[in-house]
Amino acid sequence: MKKNKYQLCIMINGEEKSLEIDPGITALELIRDILELKGTKEGCGIGECGACTIVIDGRAVNACLMFAAQLDGREVMTVEGLNREEELHPIQQSFADRHAVQCGFCTPGMLMSTHALLTENPNPDRAQIVKAVAGNLCRCTGYRSIIDGIEDAAGRIQKNENQG
Ligand code: FES
Ligand code: FES
């Protein structure tokens, strides 16, 4: 017997996608295995590490904790959505400049949490930055550099906007 399928329509990284999925798959399985956007990582699979963080309608969420069907009609951004043609996104540039990347496994999730934070609050203080990435674990423990990178990114984005 043919299994029931769910008709899903999402906007992901600015592109509209319409596809039939198994209703039981997670958002993380959809993103990595079906859409082949491998930047989003799977760490714990139970909402504890933040490696799978994506942005949905402007908010950072753990893709491993959601069904793909819950993305229906939503605007989704993965780390690939930061890609620029010829240069790094300012958040990526700041992470690079501040040595905020070691093995890189946590980095996509950190970038997504940062993107959501700076969209909502372009000028966060250090405590707000720490809170925004509290759900993102870095097993290389480079937290100080990551916080520095996020602070730098906030300044860089504001400078870019002022230069307009
Ligand atoms: S893989 Fe989703 S929180 Fe760890
Ligand atoms: S840079 Fe290795 S887990 Fe964070």
mmCIF file of N, CA and C in Angstrom, residues 53-61 77 82 91 109-122 132:
data_model
loop_
_atom_site.group_PDB
_atom_site.id
_atom_site.type_symbol
_atom_site.label_atom_id
_atom_site.label_comp_id
_atom_site.label_asym_id
_atom_site.label_seq_id
_atom_site.Cartn_x
_atom_site.Cartn_y
_atom_site.Cartn_z
ATOM 1 N N THR A 53 20.589 24.345 14.121
ATOM 2 C CA THR A 53 19.796 25.590 14.163
ATOM 3 C C THR A 53 19.553 26.157 12.763
ATOM 4 N N ILE A 54 18.296 26.462 12.510
ATOM 5 C CA ILE A 54 17.905 27.160 11.287
ATOM 6 C C ILE A 54 17.061 28.365 11.710
ATOM 7 N N VAL A 55 16.747 29.220 10.749
ATOM 8 C CA VAL A 55 15.911 30.380 11.067
ATOM 9 C C VAL A 55 14.572 30.217 10.370
ATOM 10 N N ILE A 56 13.511 30.263 11.157
ATOM 11 C CA ILE A 56 12.164 30.163 10.592
ATOM 12 C C ILE A 56 11.410 31.441 10.919
ATOM 13 N N ASP A 57 10.971 32.111 9.868
ATOM 14 C CA ASP A 57 10.259 33.389 10.042
ATOM 15 C C ASP A 57 11.014 34.295 11.023
ATOM 16 N N GLY A 58 12.329 34.327 10.864
ATOM 17 C CA GLY A 58 13.164 35.242 11.656
ATOM 18 C C GLY A 58 13.610 34.717 13.009
ATOM 19 N N ARG A 59 13.148 33.528 13.409
ATOM 20 C CA ARG A 59 13.522 33.015 14.740
ATOM 21 C C ARG A 59 14.405 31.781 14.619
ATOM 22 N N ALA A 60 15.406 31.694 15.484
ATOM 23 C CA ALA A 60 16.300 30.534 15.469
ATOM 24 C C ALA A 60 15.601 29.359 16.151
ATOM 25 N N VAL A 61 15.590 28.216 15.477
ATOM 26 C CA VAL A 61 14.951 27.011 16.051
ATOM 27 C C VAL A 61 15.814 25.780 15.745
ATOM 28 N N MET A 77 15.434 29.702 6.582
ATOM 29 C CA MET A 77 16.794 30.043 6.152
ATOM 30 C C MET A 77 17.765 29.058 6.778
ATOM 31 N N LEU A 82 23.191 32.405 3.668
ATOM 32 C CA LEU A 82 24.115 33.525 3.891
ATOM 33 C C LEU A 82 25.032 33.737 2.687
ATOM 34 N N ILE A 91 28.566 38.382 8.759
ATOM 35 C CA ILE A 91 28.678 37.544 9.975
ATOM 36 C C ILE A 91 29.788 36.507 9.777
ATOM 37 N N GLY A 109 25.215 26.500 13.005
ATOM 38 C CA GLY A 109 24.192 26.810 14.008
ATOM 39 C C GLY A 109 24.451 28.139 14.682
ATOM 40 N N MET A 110 25.729 28.401 15.003
ATOM 41 C CA MET A 110 26.095 29.689 15.615
ATOM 42 C C MET A 110 25.746 30.840 14.666
ATOM 43 N N LEU A 111 26.035 30.654 13.382
ATOM 44 C CA LEU A 111 25.756 31.712 12.402
ATOM 45 C C LEU A 111 24.262 31.974 12.307
ATOM 46 N N MET A 112 23.473 30.917 12.359
ATOM 47 C CA MET A 112 22.019 31.087 12.263
ATOM 48 C C MET A 112 21.456 31.776 13.512
ATOM 49 N N SER A 113 21.957 31.388 14.682
ATOM 50 C CA SER A 113 21.501 32.066 15.905
ATOM 51 C C SER A 113 21.906 33.536 15.873
ATOM 52 N N THR A 114 23.098 33.790 15.341
ATOM 53 C CA THR A 114 23.570 35.174 15.234
ATOM 54 C C THR A 114 22.697 35.971 14.267
ATOM 55 N N HIS A 115 22.367 35.350 13.153
ATOM 56 C CA HIS A 115 21.542 36.045 12.157
ATOM 57 C C HIS A 115 20.190 36.423 12.763
ATOM 58 N N ALA A 116 19.584 35.481 13.475
ATOM 59 C CA ALA A 116 18.278 35.760 14.093
ATOM 60 C C ALA A 116 18.415 36.874 15.140
ATOM 61 N N LEU A 117 19.477 36.810 15.935
ATOM 62 C CA LEU A 117 19.689 37.837 16.967
ATOM 63 C C LEU A 117 19.825 39.217 16.343
ATOM 64 N N LEU A 118 20.717 39.332 15.339
ATOM 65 C CA LEU A 118 21.013 40.656 14.787
ATOM 66 C C LEU A 118 19.868 41.200 13.944
ATOM 67 N N THR A 119 19.002 40.320 13.464
ATOM 68 C CA THR A 119 17.812 40.794 12.749
ATOM 69 C C THR A 119 16.856 41.438 13.751
ATOM 70 N N GLU A 120 16.742 40.803 14.907
ATOM 71 C CA GLU A 120 15.808 41.314 15.912
ATOM 72 C C GLU A 120 16.412 42.474 16.715
ATOM 73 N N ASN A 121 17.700 42.364 16.975
ATOM 74 C CA ASN A 121 18.374 43.361 17.818
ATOM 75 C C ASN A 121 19.746 43.662 17.214
ATOM 76 N N PRO A 122 19.830 44.689 16.354
ATOM 77 C CA PRO A 122 21.085 44.953 15.631
ATOM 78 C C PRO A 122 22.237 45.381 16.530
ATOM 79 N N ALA A 132 21.726 34.648 23.409
ATOM 80 C CA ALA A 132 21.239 34.233 22.083
ATOM 81 C C ALA A 132 21.887 32.934 21.611
#
